[in-house]
XYZ file of N, CA, C and O in Angstrom:
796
model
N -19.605 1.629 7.177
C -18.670 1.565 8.300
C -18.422 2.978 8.832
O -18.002 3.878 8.104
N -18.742 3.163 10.340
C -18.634 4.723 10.714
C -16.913 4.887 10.647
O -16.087 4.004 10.876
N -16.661 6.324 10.253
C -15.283 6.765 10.785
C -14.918 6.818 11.727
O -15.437 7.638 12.485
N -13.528 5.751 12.335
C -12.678 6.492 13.040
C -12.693 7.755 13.798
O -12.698 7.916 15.018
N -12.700 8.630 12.836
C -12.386 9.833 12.752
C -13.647 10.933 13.018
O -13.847 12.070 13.446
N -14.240 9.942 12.537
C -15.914 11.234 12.898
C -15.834 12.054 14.369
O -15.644 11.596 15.496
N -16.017 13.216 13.999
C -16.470 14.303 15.200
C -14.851 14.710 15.360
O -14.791 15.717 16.065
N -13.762 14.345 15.019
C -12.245 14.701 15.472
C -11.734 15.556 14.581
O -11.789 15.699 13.360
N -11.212 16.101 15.505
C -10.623 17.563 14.606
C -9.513 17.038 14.023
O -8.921 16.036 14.422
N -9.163 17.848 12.879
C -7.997 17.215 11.715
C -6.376 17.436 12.591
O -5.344 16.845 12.276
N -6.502 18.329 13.610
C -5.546 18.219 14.440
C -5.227 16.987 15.350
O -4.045 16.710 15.559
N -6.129 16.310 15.848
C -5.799 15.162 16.686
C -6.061 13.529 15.876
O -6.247 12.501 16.526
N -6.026 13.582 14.482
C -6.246 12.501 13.861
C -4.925 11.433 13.845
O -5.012 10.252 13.509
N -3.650 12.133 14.295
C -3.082 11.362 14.355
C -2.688 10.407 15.314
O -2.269 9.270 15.099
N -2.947 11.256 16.920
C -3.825 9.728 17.977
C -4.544 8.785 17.624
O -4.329 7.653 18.058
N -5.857 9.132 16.500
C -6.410 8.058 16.226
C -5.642 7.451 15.393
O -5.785 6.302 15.809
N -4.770 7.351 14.325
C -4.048 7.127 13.988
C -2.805 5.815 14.309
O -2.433 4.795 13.728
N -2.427 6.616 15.704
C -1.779 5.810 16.013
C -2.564 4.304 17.155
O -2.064 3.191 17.321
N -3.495 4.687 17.574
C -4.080 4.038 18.261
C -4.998 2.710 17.163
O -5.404 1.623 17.576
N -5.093 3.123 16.061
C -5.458 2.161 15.106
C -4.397 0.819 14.848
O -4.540 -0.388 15.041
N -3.180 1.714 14.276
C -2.169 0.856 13.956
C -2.090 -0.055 15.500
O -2.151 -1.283 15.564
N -1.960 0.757 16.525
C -1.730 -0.403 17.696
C -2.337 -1.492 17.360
O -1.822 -2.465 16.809
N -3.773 -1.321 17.777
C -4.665 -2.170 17.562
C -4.512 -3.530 16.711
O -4.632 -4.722 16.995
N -4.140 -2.695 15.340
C -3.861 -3.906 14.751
C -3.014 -4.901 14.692
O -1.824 -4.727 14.955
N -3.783 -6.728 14.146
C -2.982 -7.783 14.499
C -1.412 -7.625 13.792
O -0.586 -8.115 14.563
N -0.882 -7.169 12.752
C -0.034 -6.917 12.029
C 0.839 -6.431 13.237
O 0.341 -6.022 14.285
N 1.950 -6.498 13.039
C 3.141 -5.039 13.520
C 3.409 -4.582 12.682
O 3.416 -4.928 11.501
N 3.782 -3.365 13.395
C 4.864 -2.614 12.422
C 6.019 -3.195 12.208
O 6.372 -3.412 11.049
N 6.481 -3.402 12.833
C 7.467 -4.201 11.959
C 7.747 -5.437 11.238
O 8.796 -5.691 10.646
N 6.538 -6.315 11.356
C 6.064 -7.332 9.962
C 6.020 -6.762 8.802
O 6.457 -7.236 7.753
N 5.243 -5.240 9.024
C 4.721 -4.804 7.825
C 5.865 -4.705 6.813
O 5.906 -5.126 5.657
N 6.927 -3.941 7.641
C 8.285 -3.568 6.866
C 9.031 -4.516 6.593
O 9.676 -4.630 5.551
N 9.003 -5.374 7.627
C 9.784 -7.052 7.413
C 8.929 -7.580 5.795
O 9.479 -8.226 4.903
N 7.765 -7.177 5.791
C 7.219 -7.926 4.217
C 7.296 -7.550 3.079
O 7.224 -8.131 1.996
N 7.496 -6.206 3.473
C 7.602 -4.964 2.475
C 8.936 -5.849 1.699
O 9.043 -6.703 0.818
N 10.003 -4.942 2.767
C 11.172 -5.648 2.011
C 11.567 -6.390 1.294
O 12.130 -6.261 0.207
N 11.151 -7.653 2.161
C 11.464 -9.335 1.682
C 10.827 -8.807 0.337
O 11.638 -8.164 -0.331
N 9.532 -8.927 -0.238
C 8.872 -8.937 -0.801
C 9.602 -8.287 -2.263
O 9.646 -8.945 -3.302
N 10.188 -6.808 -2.127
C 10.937 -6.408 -2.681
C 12.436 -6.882 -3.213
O 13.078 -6.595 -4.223
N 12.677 -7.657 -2.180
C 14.275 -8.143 -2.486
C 13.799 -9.702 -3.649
O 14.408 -10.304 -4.534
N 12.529 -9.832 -3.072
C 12.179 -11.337 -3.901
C 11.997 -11.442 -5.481
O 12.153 -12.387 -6.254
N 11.398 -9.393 -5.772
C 11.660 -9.465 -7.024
C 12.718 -9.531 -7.827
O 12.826 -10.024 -8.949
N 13.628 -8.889 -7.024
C 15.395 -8.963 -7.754
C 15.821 -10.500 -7.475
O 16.338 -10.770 -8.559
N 15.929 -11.740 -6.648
C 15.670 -12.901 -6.479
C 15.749 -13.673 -7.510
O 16.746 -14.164 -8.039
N 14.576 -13.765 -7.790
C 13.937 -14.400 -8.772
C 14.267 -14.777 -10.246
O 13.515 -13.972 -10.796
N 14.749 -15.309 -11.056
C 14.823 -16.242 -12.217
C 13.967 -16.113 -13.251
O 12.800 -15.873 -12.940
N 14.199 -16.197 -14.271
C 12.956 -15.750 -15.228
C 13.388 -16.567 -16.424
O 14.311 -16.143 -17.119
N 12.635 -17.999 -16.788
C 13.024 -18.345 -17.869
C 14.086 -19.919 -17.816
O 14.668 -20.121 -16.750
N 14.213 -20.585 -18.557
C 15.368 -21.222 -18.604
C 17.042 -20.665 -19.047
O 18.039 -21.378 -19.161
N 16.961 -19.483 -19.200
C 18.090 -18.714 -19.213
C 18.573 -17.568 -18.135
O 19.485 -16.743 -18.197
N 17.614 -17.845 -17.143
C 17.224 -17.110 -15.536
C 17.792 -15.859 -15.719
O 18.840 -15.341 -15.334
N 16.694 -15.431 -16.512
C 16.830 -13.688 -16.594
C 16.258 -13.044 -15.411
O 15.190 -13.387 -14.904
N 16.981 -12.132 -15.004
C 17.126 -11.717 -13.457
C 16.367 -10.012 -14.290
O 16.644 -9.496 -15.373
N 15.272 -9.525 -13.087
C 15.011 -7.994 -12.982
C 16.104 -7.456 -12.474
O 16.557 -7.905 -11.421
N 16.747 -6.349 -13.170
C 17.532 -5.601 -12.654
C 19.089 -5.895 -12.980
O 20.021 -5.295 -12.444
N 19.187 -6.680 -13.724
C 20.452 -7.299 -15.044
C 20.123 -7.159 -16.008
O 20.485 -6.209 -16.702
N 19.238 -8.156 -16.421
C 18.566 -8.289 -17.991
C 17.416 -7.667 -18.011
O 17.521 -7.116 -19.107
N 16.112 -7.261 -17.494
C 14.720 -6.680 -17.119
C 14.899 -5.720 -16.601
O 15.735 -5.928 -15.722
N 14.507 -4.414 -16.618
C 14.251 -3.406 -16.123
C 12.603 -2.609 -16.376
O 12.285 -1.649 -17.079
N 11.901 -3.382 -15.583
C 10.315 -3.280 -16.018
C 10.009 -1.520 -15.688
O 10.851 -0.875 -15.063
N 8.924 -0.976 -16.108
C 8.716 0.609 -16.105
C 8.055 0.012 -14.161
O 8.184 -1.164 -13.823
N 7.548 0.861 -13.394
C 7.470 1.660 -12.468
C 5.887 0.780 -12.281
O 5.584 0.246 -11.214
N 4.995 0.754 -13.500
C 3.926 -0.012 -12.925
C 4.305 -1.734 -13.163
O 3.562 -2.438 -12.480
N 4.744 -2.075 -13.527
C 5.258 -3.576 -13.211
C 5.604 -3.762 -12.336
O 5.034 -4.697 -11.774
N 6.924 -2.966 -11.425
C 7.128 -3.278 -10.195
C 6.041 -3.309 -9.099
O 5.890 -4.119 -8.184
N 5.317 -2.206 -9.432
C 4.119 -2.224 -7.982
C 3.238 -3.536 -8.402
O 3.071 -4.324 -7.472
N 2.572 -3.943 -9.811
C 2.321 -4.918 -9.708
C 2.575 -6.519 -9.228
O 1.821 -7.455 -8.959
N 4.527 -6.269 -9.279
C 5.083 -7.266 -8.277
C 4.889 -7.270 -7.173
O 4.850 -8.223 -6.395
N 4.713 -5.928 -6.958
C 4.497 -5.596 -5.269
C 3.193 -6.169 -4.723
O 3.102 -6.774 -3.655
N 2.155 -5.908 -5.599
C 0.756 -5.517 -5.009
C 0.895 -7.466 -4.657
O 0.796 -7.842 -3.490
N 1.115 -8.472 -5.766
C 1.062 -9.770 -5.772
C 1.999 -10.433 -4.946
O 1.822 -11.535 -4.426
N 3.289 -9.518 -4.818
C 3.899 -10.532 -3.265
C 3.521 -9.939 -2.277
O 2.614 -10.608 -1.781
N 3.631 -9.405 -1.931
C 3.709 -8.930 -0.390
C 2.308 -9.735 0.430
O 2.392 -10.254 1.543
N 0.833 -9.677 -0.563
C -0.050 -10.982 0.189
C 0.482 -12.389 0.467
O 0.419 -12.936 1.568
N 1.169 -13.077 -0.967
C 1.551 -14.159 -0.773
C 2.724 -14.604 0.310
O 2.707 -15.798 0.612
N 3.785 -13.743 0.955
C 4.415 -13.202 1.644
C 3.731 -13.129 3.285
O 4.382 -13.285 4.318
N 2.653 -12.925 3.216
C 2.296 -13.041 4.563
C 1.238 -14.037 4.835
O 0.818 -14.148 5.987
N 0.630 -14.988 3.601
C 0.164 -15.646 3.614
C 1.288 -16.906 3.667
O 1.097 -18.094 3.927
N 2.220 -16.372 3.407
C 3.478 -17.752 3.548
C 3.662 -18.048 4.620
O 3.764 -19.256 4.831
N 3.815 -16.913 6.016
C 4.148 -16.723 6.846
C 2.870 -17.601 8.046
O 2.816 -18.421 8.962
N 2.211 -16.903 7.390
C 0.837 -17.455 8.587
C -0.767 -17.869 7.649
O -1.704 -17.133 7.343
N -0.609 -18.892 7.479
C -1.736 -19.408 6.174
C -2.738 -19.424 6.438
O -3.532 -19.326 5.502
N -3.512 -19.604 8.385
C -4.930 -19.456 8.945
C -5.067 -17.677 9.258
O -6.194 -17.223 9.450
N -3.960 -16.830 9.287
C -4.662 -15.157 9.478
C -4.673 -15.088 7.994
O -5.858 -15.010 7.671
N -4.095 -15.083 7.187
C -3.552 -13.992 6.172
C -4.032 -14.554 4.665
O -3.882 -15.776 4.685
N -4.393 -14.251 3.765
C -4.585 -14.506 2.090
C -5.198 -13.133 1.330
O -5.838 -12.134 1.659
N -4.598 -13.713 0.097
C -4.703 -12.153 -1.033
C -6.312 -12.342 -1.078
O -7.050 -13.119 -0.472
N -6.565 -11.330 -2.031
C -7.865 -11.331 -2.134
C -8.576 -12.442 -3.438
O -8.007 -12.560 -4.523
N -9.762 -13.123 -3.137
C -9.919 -13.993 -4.349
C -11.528 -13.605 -4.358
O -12.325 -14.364 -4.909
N -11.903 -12.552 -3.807
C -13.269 -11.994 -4.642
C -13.445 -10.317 -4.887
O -12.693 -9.501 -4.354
N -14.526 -9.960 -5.753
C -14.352 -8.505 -5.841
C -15.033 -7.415 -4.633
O -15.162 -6.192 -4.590
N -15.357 -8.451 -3.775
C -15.774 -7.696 -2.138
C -13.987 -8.034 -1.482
O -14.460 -8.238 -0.363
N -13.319 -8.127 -1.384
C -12.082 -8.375 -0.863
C -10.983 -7.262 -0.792
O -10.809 -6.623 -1.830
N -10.369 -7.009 0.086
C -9.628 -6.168 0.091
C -8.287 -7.072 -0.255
O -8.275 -8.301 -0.186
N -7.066 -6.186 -0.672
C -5.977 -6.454 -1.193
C -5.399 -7.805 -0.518
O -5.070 -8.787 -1.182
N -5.321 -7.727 0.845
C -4.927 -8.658 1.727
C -5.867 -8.697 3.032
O -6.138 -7.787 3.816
N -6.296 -10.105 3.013
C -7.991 -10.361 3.923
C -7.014 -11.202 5.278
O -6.301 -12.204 5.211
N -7.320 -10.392 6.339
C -7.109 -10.881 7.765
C -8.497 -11.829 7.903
O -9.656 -11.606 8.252
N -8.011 -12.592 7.603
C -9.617 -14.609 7.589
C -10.240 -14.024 8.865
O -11.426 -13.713 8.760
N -9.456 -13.756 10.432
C -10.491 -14.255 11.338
C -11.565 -13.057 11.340
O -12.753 -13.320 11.527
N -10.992 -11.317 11.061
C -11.643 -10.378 11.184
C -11.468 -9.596 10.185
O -10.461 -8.901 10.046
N -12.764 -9.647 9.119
C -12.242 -8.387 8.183
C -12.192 -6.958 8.102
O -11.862 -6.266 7.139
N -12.594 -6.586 9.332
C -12.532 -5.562 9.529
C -10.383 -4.944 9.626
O -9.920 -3.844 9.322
N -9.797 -5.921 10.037
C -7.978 -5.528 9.553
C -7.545 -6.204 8.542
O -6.356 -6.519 8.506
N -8.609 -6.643 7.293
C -7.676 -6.599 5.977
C -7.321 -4.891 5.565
O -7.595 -3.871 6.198
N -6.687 -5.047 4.396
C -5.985 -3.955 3.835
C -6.177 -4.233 2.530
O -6.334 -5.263 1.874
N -6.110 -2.669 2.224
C -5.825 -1.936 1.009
C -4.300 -1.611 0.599
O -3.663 -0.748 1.204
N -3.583 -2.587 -0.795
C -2.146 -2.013 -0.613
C -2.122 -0.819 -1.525
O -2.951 -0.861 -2.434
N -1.035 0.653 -1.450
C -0.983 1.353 -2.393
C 0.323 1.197 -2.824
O 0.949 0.584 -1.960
N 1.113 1.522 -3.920
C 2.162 1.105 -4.165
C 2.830 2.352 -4.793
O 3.027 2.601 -3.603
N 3.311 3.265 -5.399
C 3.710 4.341 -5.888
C 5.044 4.797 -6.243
O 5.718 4.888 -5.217
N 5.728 5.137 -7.341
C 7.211 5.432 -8.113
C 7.157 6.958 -7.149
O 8.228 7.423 -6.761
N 5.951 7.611 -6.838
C 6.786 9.138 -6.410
C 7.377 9.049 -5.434
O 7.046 8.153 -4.658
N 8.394 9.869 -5.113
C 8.834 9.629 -3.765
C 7.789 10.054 -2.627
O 8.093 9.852 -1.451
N 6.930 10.465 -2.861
C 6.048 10.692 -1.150
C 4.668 10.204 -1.527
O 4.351 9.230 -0.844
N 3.776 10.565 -2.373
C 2.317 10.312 -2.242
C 1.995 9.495 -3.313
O 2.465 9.305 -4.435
N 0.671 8.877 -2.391
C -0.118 7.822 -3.224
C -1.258 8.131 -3.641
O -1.980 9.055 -3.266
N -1.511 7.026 -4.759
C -2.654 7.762 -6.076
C -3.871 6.587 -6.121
O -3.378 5.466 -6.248
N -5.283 6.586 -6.048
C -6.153 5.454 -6.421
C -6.875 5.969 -7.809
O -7.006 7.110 -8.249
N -7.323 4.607 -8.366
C -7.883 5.072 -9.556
C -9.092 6.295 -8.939
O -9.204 6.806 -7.824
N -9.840 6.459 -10.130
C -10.999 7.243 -10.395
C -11.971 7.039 -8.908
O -12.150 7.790 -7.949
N -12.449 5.746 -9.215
C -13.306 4.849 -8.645
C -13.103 5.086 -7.371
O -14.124 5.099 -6.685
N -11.704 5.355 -6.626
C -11.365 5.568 -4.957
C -12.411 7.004 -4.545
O -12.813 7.291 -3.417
N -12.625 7.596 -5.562
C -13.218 8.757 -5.035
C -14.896 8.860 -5.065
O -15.367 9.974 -4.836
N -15.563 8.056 -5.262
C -16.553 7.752 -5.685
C -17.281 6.673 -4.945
O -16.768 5.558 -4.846
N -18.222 6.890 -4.523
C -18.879 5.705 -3.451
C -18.700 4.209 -4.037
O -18.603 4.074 -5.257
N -18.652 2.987 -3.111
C -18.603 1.853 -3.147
C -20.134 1.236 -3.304
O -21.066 1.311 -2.504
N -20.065 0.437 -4.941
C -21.160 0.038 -5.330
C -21.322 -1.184 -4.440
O -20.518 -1.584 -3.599
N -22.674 -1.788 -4.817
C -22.869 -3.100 -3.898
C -22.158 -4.275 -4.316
O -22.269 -4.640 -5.487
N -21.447 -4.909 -3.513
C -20.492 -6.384 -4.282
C -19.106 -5.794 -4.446
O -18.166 -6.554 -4.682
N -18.918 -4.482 -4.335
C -17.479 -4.366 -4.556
C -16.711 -4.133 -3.403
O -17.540 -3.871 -2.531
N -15.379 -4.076 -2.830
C -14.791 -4.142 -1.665
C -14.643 -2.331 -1.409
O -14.477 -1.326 -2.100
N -14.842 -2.727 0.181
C -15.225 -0.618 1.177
C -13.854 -0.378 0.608
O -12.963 -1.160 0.276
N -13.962 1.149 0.589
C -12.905 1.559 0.104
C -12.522 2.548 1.476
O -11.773 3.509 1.302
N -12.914 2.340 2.432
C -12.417 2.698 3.852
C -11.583 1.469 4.456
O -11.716 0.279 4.169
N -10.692 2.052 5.362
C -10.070 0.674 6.171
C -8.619 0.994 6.400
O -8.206 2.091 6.777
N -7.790 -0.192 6.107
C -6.235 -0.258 6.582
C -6.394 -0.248 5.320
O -7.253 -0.539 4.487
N -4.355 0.552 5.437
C -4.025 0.732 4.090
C -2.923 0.418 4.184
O -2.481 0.900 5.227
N -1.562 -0.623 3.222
C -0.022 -0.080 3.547
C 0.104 0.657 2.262
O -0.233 0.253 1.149
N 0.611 1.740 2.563
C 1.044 2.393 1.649
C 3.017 2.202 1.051
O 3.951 2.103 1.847
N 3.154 2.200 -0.452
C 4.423 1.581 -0.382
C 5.022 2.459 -1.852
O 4.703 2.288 -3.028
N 6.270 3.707 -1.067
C 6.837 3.951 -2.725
C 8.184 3.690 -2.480
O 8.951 3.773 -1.521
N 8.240 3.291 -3.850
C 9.787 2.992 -4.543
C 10.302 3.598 -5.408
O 9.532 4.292 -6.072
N 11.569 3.618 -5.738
C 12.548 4.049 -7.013
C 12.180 3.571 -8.034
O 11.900 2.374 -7.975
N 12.040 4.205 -9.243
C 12.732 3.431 -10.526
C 13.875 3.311 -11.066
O 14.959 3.761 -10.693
N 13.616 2.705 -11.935
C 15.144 2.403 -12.739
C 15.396 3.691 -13.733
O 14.707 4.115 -14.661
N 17.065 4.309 -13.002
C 16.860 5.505 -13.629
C 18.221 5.210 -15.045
O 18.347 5.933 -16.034
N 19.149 3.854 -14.689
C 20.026 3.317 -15.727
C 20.216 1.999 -15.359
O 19.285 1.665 -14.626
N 21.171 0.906 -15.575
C 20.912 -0.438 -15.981
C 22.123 -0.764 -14.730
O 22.466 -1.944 -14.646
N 22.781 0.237 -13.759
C 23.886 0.090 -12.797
C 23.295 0.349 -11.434
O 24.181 0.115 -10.613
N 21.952 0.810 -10.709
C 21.549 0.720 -9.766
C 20.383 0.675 -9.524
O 19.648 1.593 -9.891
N 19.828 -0.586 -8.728
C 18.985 -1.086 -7.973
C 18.045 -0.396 -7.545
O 18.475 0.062 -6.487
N 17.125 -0.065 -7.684
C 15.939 0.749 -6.649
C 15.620 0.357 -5.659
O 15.687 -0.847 -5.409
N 15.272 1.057 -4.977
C 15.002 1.114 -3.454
C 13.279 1.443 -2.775
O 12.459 2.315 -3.063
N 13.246 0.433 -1.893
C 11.919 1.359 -1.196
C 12.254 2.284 -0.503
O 12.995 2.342 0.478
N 11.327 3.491 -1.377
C 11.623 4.803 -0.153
C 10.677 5.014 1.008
O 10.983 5.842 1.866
N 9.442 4.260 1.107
C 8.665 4.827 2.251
C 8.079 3.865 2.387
O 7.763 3.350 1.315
N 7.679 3.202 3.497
C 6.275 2.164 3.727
C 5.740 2.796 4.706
O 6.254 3.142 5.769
N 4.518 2.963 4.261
C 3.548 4.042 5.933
C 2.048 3.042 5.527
O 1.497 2.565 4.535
N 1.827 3.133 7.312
C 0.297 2.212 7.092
C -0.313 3.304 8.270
O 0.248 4.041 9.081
N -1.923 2.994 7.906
C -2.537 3.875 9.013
C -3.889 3.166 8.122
O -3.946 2.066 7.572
N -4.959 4.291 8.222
C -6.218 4.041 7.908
C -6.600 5.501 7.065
O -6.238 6.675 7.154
N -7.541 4.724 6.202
C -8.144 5.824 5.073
C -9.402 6.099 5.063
O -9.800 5.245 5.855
N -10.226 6.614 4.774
C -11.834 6.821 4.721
C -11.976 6.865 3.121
O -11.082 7.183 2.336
N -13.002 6.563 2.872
C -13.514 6.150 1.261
C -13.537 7.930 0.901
O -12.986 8.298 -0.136
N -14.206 8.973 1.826
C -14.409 10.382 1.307
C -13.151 10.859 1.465
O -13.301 12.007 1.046
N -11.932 10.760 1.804
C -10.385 11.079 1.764
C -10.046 11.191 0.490
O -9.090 11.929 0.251
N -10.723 10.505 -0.644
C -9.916 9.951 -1.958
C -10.253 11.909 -2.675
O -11.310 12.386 -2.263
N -9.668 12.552 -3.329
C -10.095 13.398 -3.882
C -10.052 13.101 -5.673
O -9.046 12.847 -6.336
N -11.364 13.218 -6.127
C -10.844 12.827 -8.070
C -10.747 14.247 -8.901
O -11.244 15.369 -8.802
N -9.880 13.607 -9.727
C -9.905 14.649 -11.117
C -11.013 14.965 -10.952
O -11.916 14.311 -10.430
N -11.058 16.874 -11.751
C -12.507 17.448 -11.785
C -12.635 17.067 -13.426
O -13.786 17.144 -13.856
N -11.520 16.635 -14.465
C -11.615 16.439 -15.629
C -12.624 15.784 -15.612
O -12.731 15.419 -14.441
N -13.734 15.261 -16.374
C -14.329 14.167 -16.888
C -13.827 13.365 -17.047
O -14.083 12.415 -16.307
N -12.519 13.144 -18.368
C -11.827 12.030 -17.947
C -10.601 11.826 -17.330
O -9.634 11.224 -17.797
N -10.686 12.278 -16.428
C -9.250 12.128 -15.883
C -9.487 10.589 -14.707
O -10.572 10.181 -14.293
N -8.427 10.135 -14.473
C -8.320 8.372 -14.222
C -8.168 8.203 -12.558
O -8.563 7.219 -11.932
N -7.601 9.216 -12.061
C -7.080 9.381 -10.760
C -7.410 9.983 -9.593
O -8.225 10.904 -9.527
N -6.965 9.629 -8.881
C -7.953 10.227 -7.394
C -6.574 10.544 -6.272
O -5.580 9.870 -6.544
N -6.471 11.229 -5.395
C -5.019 11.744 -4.465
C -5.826 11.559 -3.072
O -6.922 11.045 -2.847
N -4.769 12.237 -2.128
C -5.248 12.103 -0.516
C -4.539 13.777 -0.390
O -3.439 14.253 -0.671
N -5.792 14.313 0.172
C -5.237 15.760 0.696
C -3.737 15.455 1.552
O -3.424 14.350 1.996
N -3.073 16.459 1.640
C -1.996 16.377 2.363
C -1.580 15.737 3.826
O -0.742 14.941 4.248
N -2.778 16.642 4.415
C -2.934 16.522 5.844
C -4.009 14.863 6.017
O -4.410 14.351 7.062
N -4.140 14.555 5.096
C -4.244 13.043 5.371
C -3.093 11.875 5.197
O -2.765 10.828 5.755
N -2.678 12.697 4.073
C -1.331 11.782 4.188
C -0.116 11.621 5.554
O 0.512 10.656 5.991
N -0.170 12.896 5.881
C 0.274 13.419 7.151
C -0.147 12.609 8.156
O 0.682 12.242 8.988
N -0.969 12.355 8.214
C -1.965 12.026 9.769
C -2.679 11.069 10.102
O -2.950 10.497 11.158
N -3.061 10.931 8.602
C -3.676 9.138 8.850
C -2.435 7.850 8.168
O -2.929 6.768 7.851
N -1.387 7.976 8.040
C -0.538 7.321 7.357
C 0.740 7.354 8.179
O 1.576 8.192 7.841
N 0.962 6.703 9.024
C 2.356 6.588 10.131
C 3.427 6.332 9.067
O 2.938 5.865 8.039
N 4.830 6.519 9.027
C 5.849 6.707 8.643
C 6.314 5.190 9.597
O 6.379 5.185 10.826
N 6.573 4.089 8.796
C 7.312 3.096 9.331
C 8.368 2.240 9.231
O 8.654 1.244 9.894
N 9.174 3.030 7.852
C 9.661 2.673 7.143
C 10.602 4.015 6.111
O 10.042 4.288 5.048
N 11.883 4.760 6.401
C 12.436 5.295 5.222
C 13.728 5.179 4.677
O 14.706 5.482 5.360
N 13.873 4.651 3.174
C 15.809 4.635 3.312
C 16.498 6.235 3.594
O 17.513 6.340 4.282
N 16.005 7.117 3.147
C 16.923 8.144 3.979
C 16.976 9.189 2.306
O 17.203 10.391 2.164
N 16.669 8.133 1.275
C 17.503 9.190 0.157
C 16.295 8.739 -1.138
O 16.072 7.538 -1.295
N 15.620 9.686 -1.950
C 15.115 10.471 -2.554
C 15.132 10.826 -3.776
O 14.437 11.768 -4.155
């Protein structure tokens, strides 16, 4: 898939940028409308015949929540509209598959820091055959953790834009697990659509 971005200077990437998000069938403000919900659905929710509640009785670490995240927020917009929208159910699939055109499914990222997002190893590293492009739409999504058993976490940022598979930068360790986005990508290819204000 050619870049977006090819031939554009790192100064004007965020026209393309924004001219992407236009484009796409999503709004911005679905995105954040799903985000949320999605988030409020984990505190919601019942657990058990003694309806143990996250965030009373549960206080899961930081990757449980994004794993709540990564699993509602598809079902969430697949609730909403059942002929555009479904999670992914193969390993060519992106996180959440737009049915009529896959070219606007997405990649979700989910993240405890307050500003930047992290892909495994593998984000930095070319896309084998059968597995899903690691270029495309992305929502990017960080939250709070639980820092004591008296307040609620919060989403601090939802930003969507578009990523390129060579954006991902990896550990130079051998084994190190993780891969980042230079700054000025986070900056520029990642619109700000979404912040509570506090940090």
């Amino acid at each position: 898939m050619r870049s977006p971005y090819k031939g554009v200077p790192p100064d004007r990437w965020l026209e393309v940028t924004r001219d992407l998000v236009k484009k796409h069938p999503l709004s911005t403000q679905a995105i954040v409308d799903v985000v949320l919900s999605s988030w409020d659905s984990i505190f919601a929710s019942a657990i058990g015949p003694k309806d143990f509640r996250i965030g009373k009785d549960i206080f899961p670490k930081p990757q449980i929540m994004g794993f709540f995240l990564h699993e509602l927020i598809p079902l969430e917009l697949a609730a909403r509209n059942s002929s555009l929208w479904r999670g992914e159910t193969s390993s060519d699939d992106k996180d959440i598959v737009y049915i009529p055109d896959s070219i606007y499914s997405i990649e979700l990222k989910t993240s405890s820091d307050p500003r930047h997002i992290y892909g495994n190893r593998s984000y930095a590293q070319a896309s084998s055959r059968g597995k899903k492009a690691k270029s495309g739409y992305y929502i990017a999504v960080n939250f709070g953790k639980f820092t004591d058993k008296k307040s609620r976490p919060q989403i601090w940022l939802v930003r969507f834009g578009w990523i390129d598979s060579t954006d991902w930068i990896g550990q130079k360790a051998a084994t190190g697990q993780q891969s980042r986005l230079h700054p000025d990508v986070e900056s520029s290819k990642l619109l700000e659509l979404y912040s509570s204000g506090s940090k």
